[in-house]
Every structure is written in C-alpha cells, then in structure tokens.
Amino acid sequence: MKTIFYTAISILSLSLLSSCNNKNETAKTAQKEEVKMDSVTKGSPIDIKLSNIHFTKSINNAEKLITQEANEKLIFKAGEKSDYFSDPDGKLSNTTAPMLLSKVDNTKPFTLTAKVTPEFTEKGLYNAGVLYIYVNDGFYQKFCFEQDERGNHRIVTVRTMGTSDDNNHDVVKEPSVYMKISSDTKTVASYYSLDKKNWQMVRLYKNNYPKEIWMGISTQCPVDKGTQSIFEEINLEEKSVSDFRLGI
C-alpha cells in the first residue's frame, strides 16, 4: 500500500514539475515575442509635405526612391528583393522595403487613404503598393495591392506581431485601387474601393497599438529586380469612418 502511495506522489510531483517547466517555457517565448514587439522604431528624419500628409520618417532610404509629379502624384520605386515580412519559420524574413511614414497620435481617430497603382509584371511575384501601420519591425500591419502566385492582382493584408500572418483577399481587375485604413482608437479596419464611394472591408481587429504610431506608404518587390508604384490622392486625417462595416 505504501508503495502505491509513494508511486502516486512521485507521478504527481513529476506532472507538476513538467507543467511548471512548460509554463516557464511559454512565458519565456512570450517574453521574447514581447521584446521584439517593443523594439526601437527605426528610420531617419525627413521633411516631405503634401497637401494632406506630412512624411517625417524614412525607412530604408525611401526618400531617395520617390519622384513627385504634378497633382502630388508620387512615383515610389523599390529595389530587388525588398519586402517586409517575418515568416513563422524564419526562412522568408525580410525588412528591406522602403517606407515613407507620418506620425499619428493613436489616442485619436485616424484614416489614411490613397489611390494605388502598382507596376505588375510577368516576373513580379508579390510586387505591391502598400499602406502601413508601423510601430517597429516586430509590430505592424501592411495593406497591399499585390500580385499573387497565379498572376492575379489582389488585395492582401499582413499583420505582424513578432511573426507575420498572410491573408489574401479579393482579386481586382483594374490597374488602380483606392485603399483605406481607419481607426476610432478602439478598432482598426482596412478597405478598398474602385470608385472611392463604395468600400469593401477586408480586415477588422482590435486596436492594440501604442499611443504613438506611424502611418505611411511603401512599394515592395520581394522576388524581382525592382519595381515602382504610383500613389495619388494621399490623405491622412484625424477622423474615422462612421460605419466600420461599410467603410464610410
């Protein structure tokens, strides 16, 4: 009887020890993830003013890759194999895409809108024009008009919190699309439109970003030797959509 009792105690002790070890490992993993999300925001100060947005930070020399034309049209180039993505297995991790960013007070509502025309080519897999919410290299969302593996041009969202997810949305046949990211401080949602009147929501989630964030634009070229995107009607304002389902 004593033998059975002591055996039961031993099994219970080992189970508790194993559980504690697992919890410790989980805590360590979460701590590492949190450290990555809280890493320092990188970039260089710039001063690029348009009518409805003021870019004050550049990442990966973005200011050297833009050309401003009439009516505040920006042609934004990207070099070869430039991307922002943190693959769960680490194989495709890359933080070399250029960004132009504007500081936003996330305790207030905001909406970033732009007309985006990427350069899609036969070999331009994942070429995209992109809108960003950016905190640092471990914590951001990108909203893309992107070329997929089958040559389709589609709306894509990627949210990175330590590692990136990847969400393919609607295929768009038109060469240009209006894109919008909006928040009322509690909720963040992303939309696209062909006419800037009827908006389709593609993603919505809780706003868990810090008080200070950066909103901006980017071009990416993860596979090919270089590309460009055209950005027009760029507008960053201190208000949100009134209907998060309809995006208006």
XYZ file of N, CA and C in Angstrom:
744
model
N 0.825 -1.210 0.000
C 0.000 0.000 0.000
C 0.860 1.260 0.000
N 1.942 1.226 0.828
C 2.853 2.377 0.886
C 3.502 2.603 -0.480
N 3.844 1.475 -1.134
C 4.498 1.573 -2.434
C 3.599 2.295 -3.431
N 2.321 1.923 -3.444
C 1.360 2.579 -4.348
C 1.234 4.061 -4.021
N 1.188 4.378 -2.733
C 1.056 5.774 -2.291
C 2.254 6.607 -2.752
N 3.469 6.099 -2.475
C 4.687 6.838 -2.862
C 4.798 6.961 -4.381
N 4.366 5.916 -5.123
C 4.403 5.974 -6.582
C 3.468 7.072 -7.084
N 2.279 7.156 -6.490
C 1.310 8.191 -6.880
C 1.864 9.586 -6.618
N 2.516 9.743 -5.439
C 3.125 11.039 -5.105
C 4.200 11.395 -6.114
N 5.013 10.424 -6.500
C 6.106 10.659 -7.451
C 5.559 11.090 -8.803
N 4.502 10.401 -9.253
C 3.901 10.751 -10.547
C 3.329 12.160 -10.507
N 2.644 12.494 -9.388
C 2.073 13.832 -9.236
C 3.155 14.894 -9.239
N 4.265 14.635 -8.548
C 5.375 15.592 -8.486
C 5.968 15.823 -9.864
N 6.167 14.719 -10.619
C 6.726 14.842 -11.964
C 5.781 15.615 -12.876
N 4.479 15.364 -12.720
C 3.485 16.067 -13.530
C 3.495 17.560 -13.247
N 3.564 17.906 -11.941
C 3.610 19.322 -11.556
C 4.881 19.985 -12.060
N 5.997 19.261 -11.970
C 7.280 19.801 -12.425
C 7.244 20.037 -13.927
N 6.683 19.061 -14.653
C 6.579 19.196 -16.108
C 5.695 20.378 -16.484
N 4.562 20.527 -15.751
C 3.651 21.633 -16.013
C 4.320 22.978 -15.775
N 5.092 23.060 -14.686
C 5.804 24.305 -14.366
C 6.828 24.627 -15.441
N 7.550 23.571 -15.870
C 8.558 23.780 -16.916
C 7.920 24.272 -18.201
N 6.767 23.682 -18.581
C 6.062 24.108 -19.784
C 5.607 25.549 -19.684
N 5.077 25.918 -18.484
C 4.638 27.296 -18.274
C 5.814 28.255 -18.359
N 6.968 27.838 -17.790
C 8.153 28.689 -17.854
C 8.608 28.890 -19.285
N 8.578 27.795 -20.086
C 8.982 27.895 -21.488
C 8.028 28.800 -22.255
N 6.721 28.663 -21.977
C 5.724 29.517 -22.621
C 5.940 30.977 -22.254
N 6.229 31.220 -20.973
C 6.483 32.596 -20.513
C 7.713 33.170 -21.190
N 8.769 32.338 -21.321
C 9.997 32.812 -21.975
C 9.739 33.157 -23.434
N 8.955 32.294 -24.117
C 8.629 32.545 -25.516
C 7.838 33.838 -25.657
N 6.833 34.013 -24.776
C 6.018 35.230 -24.813
C 6.857 36.464 -24.532
N 7.816 36.314 -23.612
C 8.678 37.443 -23.268
C 9.540 37.835 -24.459
N 10.071 36.836 -25.175
C 10.883 37.117 -26.355
C 10.055 37.831 -27.412
N 8.797 37.341 -27.598
C 7.905 37.944 -28.573
C 7.610 39.386 -28.196
N 7.382 39.633 -26.910
C 7.072 40.978 -26.428
C 8.269 41.903 -26.625
N 9.467 41.413 -26.372
C 10.669 42.215 -26.560
C 10.794 42.638 -28.011
N 10.519 41.688 -28.933
C 10.601 42.004 -30.345
C 9.581 43.067 -30.725
N 8.357 42.944 -30.191
C 7.312 43.911 -30.491
C 7.632 45.279 -29.893
N 8.387 45.311 -28.825
C 8.719 46.574 -28.169
C 10.070 47.133 -28.598
N 10.655 46.581 -29.659
C 11.960 47.055 -30.106
C 11.869 48.490 -30.616
N 13.012 49.118 -30.785
C 13.064 50.538 -31.130
C 12.591 50.766 -32.565
N 11.785 51.798 -32.754
C 11.372 52.188 -34.089
C 12.568 52.738 -34.841
N 12.826 52.176 -36.033
C 13.978 52.647 -36.796
C 13.548 53.700 -37.802
N 14.509 54.246 -38.536
C 14.203 55.222 -39.569
C 15.004 56.497 -39.412
N 14.959 57.334 -40.457
C 15.678 58.604 -40.488
C 14.693 59.750 -40.649
N 14.973 60.905 -40.025
C 14.061 62.046 -40.162
C 14.075 62.620 -41.575
N 12.898 62.962 -42.078
C 12.755 63.609 -43.381
C 11.706 64.706 -43.262
N 11.520 65.462 -44.317
C 10.525 66.538 -44.309
C 9.912 66.631 -45.703
N 8.891 65.800 -45.942
C 8.200 65.781 -47.228
C 6.745 66.133 -46.977
N 6.341 67.331 -47.421
C 4.994 67.818 -47.162
C 4.154 67.785 -48.426
N 3.005 67.137 -48.329
C 1.976 67.219 -49.346
C 0.789 67.944 -48.731
N -0.233 68.190 -49.510
C -1.377 68.960 -49.005
C -2.031 68.303 -47.796
N -2.129 66.952 -47.829
C -2.917 66.258 -46.817
C -2.129 65.215 -46.021
N -0.813 65.292 -46.090
C 0.021 64.411 -45.267
C 1.427 64.988 -45.182
N 2.068 64.774 -44.047
C 3.441 65.242 -43.835
C 4.281 64.033 -43.435
N 5.153 63.589 -44.329
C 6.039 62.467 -44.035
C 7.276 62.979 -43.303
N 7.528 62.418 -42.119
C 8.660 62.883 -41.307
C 9.647 61.777 -40.971
N 9.383 60.563 -41.427
C 10.328 59.466 -41.195
C 10.472 58.628 -42.460
N 11.704 58.230 -42.726
C 12.008 57.373 -43.868
C 12.677 56.098 -43.380
N 12.234 54.953 -43.905
C 12.861 53.672 -43.599
C 13.461 53.101 -44.874
N 14.684 52.620 -44.764
C 15.411 52.020 -45.893
C 15.552 52.977 -47.072
N 15.915 54.246 -46.732
C 16.239 55.278 -47.730
C 15.087 55.567 -48.694
N 13.863 55.501 -48.185
C 12.690 55.708 -49.033
C 12.684 57.074 -49.707
N 13.195 58.101 -49.014
C 13.156 59.455 -49.571
C 13.953 59.572 -50.867
N 14.901 58.666 -51.086
C 15.721 58.679 -52.304
C 15.060 57.919 -53.455
N 13.932 57.297 -53.176
C 13.298 56.419 -54.157
C 11.974 56.963 -54.669
N 11.660 58.224 -54.337
C 10.401 58.811 -54.792
C 10.644 59.966 -55.756
N 9.705 60.117 -56.666
C 9.671 61.255 -57.583
C 8.289 61.867 -57.488
N 8.220 63.179 -57.252
C 6.935 63.854 -57.133
C 6.589 64.525 -58.446
N 5.398 64.225 -58.968
C 4.936 64.814 -60.211
C 3.755 65.736 -59.938
N 3.137 66.212 -60.999
C 2.021 67.158 -60.866
C 0.879 66.531 -60.070
N 0.106 67.392 -59.422
C -1.046 66.970 -58.614
C -0.658 66.031 -57.480
N 0.577 66.213 -56.986
C 1.082 65.459 -55.831
C 1.084 63.951 -56.066
N 1.282 63.563 -57.301
C 1.459 62.152 -57.621
C 2.879 61.737 -57.241
N 3.005 60.633 -56.480
C 4.316 60.120 -56.085
C 4.600 58.816 -56.825
N 5.733 58.772 -57.508
C 6.233 57.524 -58.080
C 7.266 56.984 -57.104
N 6.997 55.818 -56.567
C 7.763 55.260 -55.449
C 8.404 53.951 -55.916
N 9.724 53.948 -56.025
C 10.448 52.774 -56.502
C 10.887 51.879 -55.344
N 11.190 50.638 -55.683
C 11.757 49.694 -54.713
C 12.769 48.822 -55.438
N 13.875 48.521 -54.756
C 14.917 47.692 -55.342
C 14.591 46.215 -55.269
N 15.493 45.411 -55.757
C 15.255 43.971 -55.820
C 15.177 43.345 -54.432
N 14.304 42.335 -54.349
C 14.111 41.525 -53.143
C 13.852 42.377 -51.898
N 13.046 43.414 -52.074
C 12.680 44.285 -50.949
C 11.292 43.915 -50.451
N 11.184 43.704 -49.152
C 9.930 43.236 -48.574
C 9.912 43.560 -47.084
N 8.720 43.462 -46.481
C 8.579 43.485 -45.016
C 7.724 42.291 -44.633
N 8.344 41.285 -44.022
C 7.638 40.059 -43.674
C 8.497 39.258 -42.709
N 7.870 38.716 -41.662
C 8.578 37.885 -40.690
C 7.926 36.506 -40.677
N 8.446 35.617 -41.501
C 7.893 34.279 -41.664
C 7.922 33.511 -40.342
N 6.875 32.754 -40.023
C 6.880 31.982 -38.771
C 8.084 31.054 -38.619
N 8.584 30.491 -39.743
C 9.747 29.608 -39.640
C 11.067 30.326 -39.887
N 11.011 31.631 -40.137
C 12.220 32.422 -40.294
C 12.855 32.386 -41.667
N 12.353 31.558 -42.581
C 13.009 31.379 -43.876
C 12.849 32.574 -44.804
N 11.705 33.270 -44.711
C 11.429 34.366 -45.633
C 11.459 35.726 -44.951
N 12.029 35.808 -43.776
C 12.048 37.075 -43.048
C 12.876 38.114 -43.795
N 12.309 39.335 -43.908
C 12.944 40.385 -44.695
C 12.375 41.722 -44.235
N 13.219 42.689 -43.977
C 12.752 44.026 -43.568
C 13.499 45.101 -44.352
N 13.487 44.971 -45.677
C 14.272 45.880 -46.513
C 13.436 46.813 -47.381
N 12.113 46.658 -47.386
C 11.278 47.527 -48.217
C 11.335 48.966 -47.708
N 11.342 49.948 -48.608
C 11.357 51.351 -48.187
C 9.969 51.813 -47.752
N 9.917 52.729 -46.784
C 8.647 53.299 -46.313
C 8.788 54.797 -46.101
N 7.745 55.528 -46.436
C 7.585 56.924 -46.024
C 6.518 56.951 -44.949
N 6.821 57.567 -43.794
C 5.921 57.473 -42.648
C 5.579 58.844 -42.063
N 4.376 58.919 -41.509
C 3.883 60.113 -40.838
C 3.427 59.732 -39.434
N 3.842 60.500 -38.424
C 3.499 60.177 -37.039
C 2.016 60.436 -36.767
N 1.416 59.509 -36.001
C -0.013 59.607 -35.678
C -0.208 59.406 -34.175
N -1.070 60.222 -33.596
C -1.487 60.071 -32.206
C -2.613 59.039 -32.172
N -2.299 57.839 -31.696
C -3.254 56.746 -31.729
C -4.319 56.842 -30.638
N -4.257 57.875 -29.804
C -5.346 58.114 -28.852
C -6.488 58.885 -29.516
N -6.288 59.249 -30.786
C -7.305 59.959 -31.557
C -7.653 59.144 -32.807
N -8.845 59.342 -33.357
C -9.203 58.634 -34.591
C -8.285 59.042 -35.745
N -8.163 58.165 -36.736
C -7.390 58.500 -37.931
C -7.890 57.687 -39.115
N -7.634 58.220 -40.320
C -7.905 57.498 -41.563
C -6.835 57.872 -42.581
N -6.208 56.861 -43.158
C -5.238 57.044 -44.244
C -5.852 56.469 -45.514
N -5.863 57.288 -46.568
C -6.432 56.867 -47.849
C -5.460 57.209 -48.973
N -5.406 56.358 -50.001
C -4.591 56.652 -51.177
C -5.086 55.848 -52.372
N -4.903 56.413 -53.551
C -5.104 55.669 -54.793
C -3.765 55.028 -55.147
N -3.770 53.713 -55.365
C -2.523 52.962 -55.519
C -2.518 52.233 -56.863
N -1.428 52.435 -57.623
C -1.254 51.769 -58.919
C 0.115 51.098 -58.943
N 0.186 49.808 -58.606
C 1.470 49.109 -58.633
C 1.894 48.787 -60.070
N 3.176 48.499 -60.228
C 3.694 48.016 -61.505
C 3.709 46.485 -61.456
N 2.772 45.880 -62.174
C 2.688 44.423 -62.212
C 3.355 43.911 -63.484
N 4.253 42.947 -63.347
C 4.957 42.370 -64.481
C 4.895 40.850 -64.400
N 5.280 40.188 -65.479
C 5.213 38.726 -65.533
C 6.035 38.075 -64.426
N 7.200 38.657 -64.101
C 8.088 38.081 -63.101
C 7.970 38.766 -61.738
N 7.010 39.682 -61.617
C 6.927 40.489 -60.401
C 6.098 39.862 -59.305
N 6.429 38.639 -58.930
C 5.700 37.955 -57.865
C 5.751 38.760 -56.574
N 4.595 39.022 -55.987
C 4.409 39.776 -54.743
C 4.751 41.267 -54.870
N 4.967 41.750 -56.090
C 5.083 43.201 -56.255
C 3.818 43.853 -55.704
N 3.970 44.985 -55.026
C 2.789 45.608 -54.419
C 3.026 47.069 -54.093
N 1.934 47.828 -54.138
C 1.868 49.128 -53.495
C 1.208 48.920 -52.146
N 1.713 49.596 -51.103
C 1.357 49.213 -49.734
C 1.039 50.436 -48.868
N 0.019 50.301 -48.013
C -0.218 51.229 -46.912
C 0.218 50.547 -45.614
N 0.722 51.333 -44.671
C 1.261 50.771 -43.425
C 0.683 51.402 -42.174
N 0.513 50.580 -41.143
C 0.564 50.998 -39.740
C 1.870 50.414 -39.215
N 2.748 51.259 -38.710
C 4.076 50.774 -38.312
C 4.431 51.259 -36.907
N 4.881 50.327 -36.090
C 5.438 50.654 -34.777
C 6.931 50.352 -34.783
N 7.274 49.121 -35.137
C 8.664 48.713 -35.315
C 8.674 47.446 -36.160
N 9.854 46.862 -36.349
C 9.979 45.723 -37.258
C 9.277 44.463 -36.761
N 8.852 44.460 -35.497
C 8.136 43.309 -34.982
C 6.655 43.560 -34.762
N 6.185 44.763 -35.124
C 4.805 45.128 -34.801
C 4.284 46.116 -35.842
N 3.508 45.601 -36.806
C 2.986 46.463 -37.860
C 1.889 45.735 -38.626
N 1.158 46.493 -39.434
C 0.251 45.922 -40.423
C 0.572 46.537 -41.769
N 0.616 45.721 -42.811
C 0.686 46.266 -44.159
C -0.551 45.839 -44.938
N -0.998 46.733 -45.813
C -2.208 46.578 -46.611
C -1.789 46.752 -48.064
N -1.880 45.681 -48.850
C -1.228 45.639 -50.163
C -2.212 45.463 -51.316
N -1.870 46.060 -52.456
C -2.432 45.682 -53.749
C -1.303 44.930 -54.432
N -1.422 43.608 -54.530
C -0.266 42.728 -54.740
C -0.519 41.679 -55.824
N 0.541 41.272 -56.481
C 0.480 40.196 -57.467
C 0.751 38.854 -56.797
N -0.162 37.887 -57.013
C -0.014 36.611 -56.331
C 0.682 35.554 -57.187
N 0.725 34.321 -56.685
C 1.453 33.228 -57.334
C 0.871 32.841 -58.692
N -0.383 33.135 -58.929
C -1.045 32.793 -60.189
C -1.119 33.976 -61.144
N -0.470 35.071 -60.769
C -0.501 36.254 -61.617
C -1.703 37.137 -61.390
N -2.567 36.773 -60.438
C -3.705 37.621 -60.098
C -3.248 38.845 -59.324
N -4.002 39.918 -59.453
C -3.732 41.143 -58.703
C -4.810 41.250 -57.642
N -4.412 41.156 -56.400
C -5.405 41.040 -55.339
C -5.072 41.893 -54.131
N -6.082 42.088 -53.309
C -5.930 42.794 -52.046
C -5.386 41.809 -51.009
N -4.352 42.234 -50.280
C -3.693 41.373 -49.297
C -3.463 42.167 -48.011
N -3.707 41.541 -46.860
C -3.333 42.155 -45.586
C -2.368 41.234 -44.846
N -1.410 41.848 -44.191
C -0.422 41.120 -43.383
C -0.292 41.837 -42.053
N -0.522 41.114 -40.970
C -0.341 41.694 -39.639
C 0.803 40.976 -38.940
N 1.758 41.753 -38.446
C 2.945 41.192 -37.801
C 2.967 41.560 -36.330
N 3.012 40.533 -35.488
C 3.214 40.688 -34.053
C 4.268 39.658 -33.657
N 5.514 40.002 -33.879
C 6.615 39.055 -33.716
C 6.836 38.295 -34.998
N 5.807 37.572 -35.480
C 5.827 36.950 -36.795
C 4.605 37.418 -37.576
N 4.630 37.179 -38.882
C 3.588 37.701 -39.765
C 2.551 36.642 -40.115
N 1.281 37.081 -40.217
C 0.287 36.248 -40.882
C 0.239 36.686 -42.349
N -0.629 36.081 -43.145
C -0.713 36.425 -44.570
C -2.126 36.121 -45.044
N -2.864 37.144 -45.461
C -4.269 36.981 -45.815
C -4.535 37.518 -47.219
N -4.874 36.619 -48.137
C -5.229 37.003 -49.497
C -6.733 37.260 -49.575
N -7.090 38.409 -50.135
C -8.489 38.795 -50.240
C -8.903 38.842 -51.722
N -9.711 39.808 -52.099
C -10.324 39.837 -53.423
C -9.318 40.077 -54.547
N -9.618 39.497 -55.720
C -8.890 39.798 -56.947
C -9.480 41.065 -57.550
N -8.609 41.980 -57.996
C -9.044 43.242 -58.607
C -8.535 43.285 -60.037
N -9.431 43.528 -60.986
C -9.069 43.536 -62.407
C -8.541 44.888 -62.875
N -8.908 45.938 -62.163
C -8.490 47.288 -62.552
C -7.019 47.520 -62.197
N -6.328 48.414 -62.917
C -4.912 48.676 -62.620
C -4.684 49.480 -61.343
N -5.719 50.218 -60.923
C -5.604 51.065 -59.731
C -6.723 50.730 -58.754
N -6.467 51.006 -57.476
C -7.488 50.784 -56.453
C -7.310 51.827 -55.359
N -8.418 52.254 -54.781
C -8.361 53.119 -53.603
C -8.259 52.230 -52.373
N -7.372 52.584 -51.458
C -7.152 51.800 -50.251
C -7.271 52.706 -49.035
N -7.783 52.146 -47.940
C -8.040 52.959 -46.750
C -7.846 52.130 -45.487
N -7.158 52.717 -44.499
C -7.045 52.152 -43.151
C -7.621 53.185 -42.188
N -8.533 52.740 -41.311
C -9.207 53.685 -40.416
C -9.309 53.124 -39.007
N -9.273 54.019 -38.018
C -9.426 53.625 -36.613
C -10.177 54.702 -35.840
N -11.014 54.235 -34.899
C -11.694 55.145 -33.974
C -11.031 55.099 -32.594
N -9.824 54.612 -32.511
C -8.963 54.372 -31.335
C -9.169 52.975 -30.749
N -10.332 52.370 -30.972
C -10.606 51.038 -30.425
C -10.521 49.936 -31.491
N -10.886 50.286 -32.715
C -10.963 49.321 -33.807
C -10.147 49.816 -34.993
N -9.486 48.883 -35.693
C -8.773 49.188 -36.930
C -9.407 48.369 -38.046
N -9.659 49.011 -39.188
C -10.221 48.286 -40.329
C -9.566 48.759 -41.618
N -9.502 47.835 -42.592
C -8.910 48.118 -43.896
C -9.955 47.893 -44.988
N -9.949 48.787 -45.990
C -10.956 48.767 -47.053
C -10.309 49.050 -48.406
N -11.008 48.603 -49.468
C -10.607 49.033 -50.809
C -11.859 49.427 -51.594
N -11.646 50.224 -52.653
C -12.739 50.695 -53.482
C -12.225 50.950 -54.894
N -13.092 50.778 -55.870
C -12.741 51.094 -57.257
C -13.168 52.504 -57.640
N -14.096 53.081 -56.874
C -14.626 54.398 -57.233
C -14.538 55.421 -56.098
N -13.962 55.027 -54.971
C -13.819 55.892 -53.795
C -15.178 56.222 -53.164
N -16.208 55.464 -53.534
C -17.543 55.660 -52.969
C -18.032 54.407 -52.259
N -17.919 53.288 -52.929
C -18.342 52.008 -52.377
C -17.118 51.254 -51.877
N -17.074 51.023 -50.564
C -15.887 50.443 -49.942
C -16.165 49.018 -49.477
N -15.203 48.149 -49.704
C -15.286 46.762 -49.259
C -14.327 46.549 -48.093
N -14.846 46.133 -46.946
C -13.987 45.841 -45.811
C -13.295 44.492 -46.027
N -12.000 44.435 -45.743
C -11.264 43.178 -45.873
C -10.669 42.707 -44.551
N -10.531 43.618 -43.589
C -9.967 43.194 -42.296
C -10.387 44.160 -41.206
N -10.678 43.608 -40.014
C -11.050 44.415 -38.858
C -10.544 43.717 -37.601
N -9.945 44.493 -36.685
C -9.428 43.916 -35.441
C -9.300 45.000 -34.375
N -9.024 44.572 -33.153
C -8.860 45.497 -32.034
C -7.591 46.324 -32.203
N -7.698 47.609 -31.933
C -6.536 48.491 -31.969
C -5.729 48.307 -30.680
N -4.663 47.537 -30.763
C -3.794 47.317 -29.603
C -2.424 47.945 -29.801
N -2.356 48.923 -30.703
C -1.101 49.626 -30.939
C -0.840 50.658 -29.830
N 0.403 51.069 -29.638
C 0.708 52.063 -28.602
C 0.170 53.444 -28.960
N 0.380 54.393 -28.055
C -0.160 55.744 -28.239
C 0.433 56.452 -29.444
N 1.698 56.169 -29.749
C 2.348 56.784 -30.899
C 2.623 55.733 -31.958
N 2.091 55.936 -33.148
C 2.320 55.015 -34.257
C 2.710 55.813 -35.494
N 3.001 55.099 -36.560
C 3.370 55.719 -37.829
C 2.495 55.140 -38.934
N 1.954 56.024 -39.779
C 1.175 55.612 -40.936
C 1.935 56.012 -42.190
N 1.845 55.175 -43.235
C 2.598 55.554 -44.417
C 2.380 54.672 -45.621
N 3.273 54.858 -46.601
C 3.184 54.160 -47.878
C 4.499 53.474 -48.186
N 4.419 52.481 -49.073
C 5.615 51.714 -49.427
C 5.400 51.019 -50.766
N 6.512 50.626 -51.367
C 6.494 49.727 -52.519
C 7.365 48.531 -52.173
N 6.943 47.346 -52.577
C 7.749 46.153 -52.308
C 7.979 45.346 -53.578
N 9.104 44.633 -53.590
C 9.486 43.808 -54.733
C 10.255 42.597 -54.196
N 9.561 41.644 -53.569
C 10.248 40.558 -52.871
C 11.042 39.602 -53.745
N 10.678 39.468 -55.034
C 11.287 38.442 -55.874
C 12.062 39.020 -57.054
N 11.493 40.011 -57.723
C 12.076 40.543 -58.965
C 13.203 41.541 -58.683
N 13.700 42.171 -59.746
C 14.874 43.036 -59.643
C 14.545 44.499 -59.365
N 13.275 44.803 -59.222
C 12.882 46.176 -58.920
C 11.525 46.498 -59.500
N 10.842 47.471 -58.915
C 9.517 47.854 -59.393
C 9.206 49.267 -58.920
N 8.000 49.736 -59.222
C 7.537 51.017 -58.706
C 6.028 50.982 -58.539
N 5.532 51.866 -57.699
C 4.094 52.069 -57.517
C 3.806 53.554 -57.604
N 2.624 53.878 -58.063
C 2.175 55.268 -58.122
C 1.145 55.485 -57.020
N 1.358 56.540 -56.222
C 0.424 56.903 -55.164
C -0.160 58.280 -55.471
N -1.486 58.364 -55.433
C -2.179 59.616 -55.689
C -3.250 59.837 -54.629
N -3.656 61.091 -54.481
C -4.733 61.460 -53.550
C -4.459 60.924 -52.142
N -3.229 61.062 -51.695
C -2.864 60.581 -50.360
C -3.448 61.520 -49.323
N -4.158 60.965 -48.374
C -4.836 61.792 -47.376
C -4.791 61.116 -46.007
N -4.281 61.836 -45.013
C -4.274 61.362 -43.626
C -5.028 62.382 -42.790
N -6.130 61.941 -42.179
C -6.955 62.874 -41.422
C -7.276 62.322 -40.041
N -7.634 63.240 -39.147
C -7.868 62.887 -37.752
C -9.351 62.598 -37.521
N -9.859 61.626 -38.237
C -11.223 61.147 -38.016
C -11.318 59.727 -38.569
N -12.333 58.999 -38.126
C -12.506 57.620 -38.572
C -13.753 57.499 -39.430
N -13.904 56.349 -40.051
C -15.163 56.065 -40.735
C -16.271 55.987 -39.677
N -17.484 56.274 -40.075
C -18.606 56.236 -39.120
C -19.268 54.866 -39.088
N -19.093 54.094 -40.156
C -19.660 52.748 -40.233
C -18.529 51.793 -40.602
N -18.099 50.984 -39.629
C -16.935 50.127 -39.870
C -17.235 48.960 -40.807
N -18.488 48.643 -41.012
C -18.837 47.589 -41.968
C -18.844 48.102 -43.391
N -19.358 49.313 -43.585
C -19.448 49.887 -44.922
C -18.241 50.736 -45.281
N -17.447 51.134 -44.291
C -16.239 51.905 -44.562
C -16.511 53.332 -44.989
N -17.636 53.898 -44.535
C -17.982 55.272 -44.919
C -18.213 56.121 -43.655
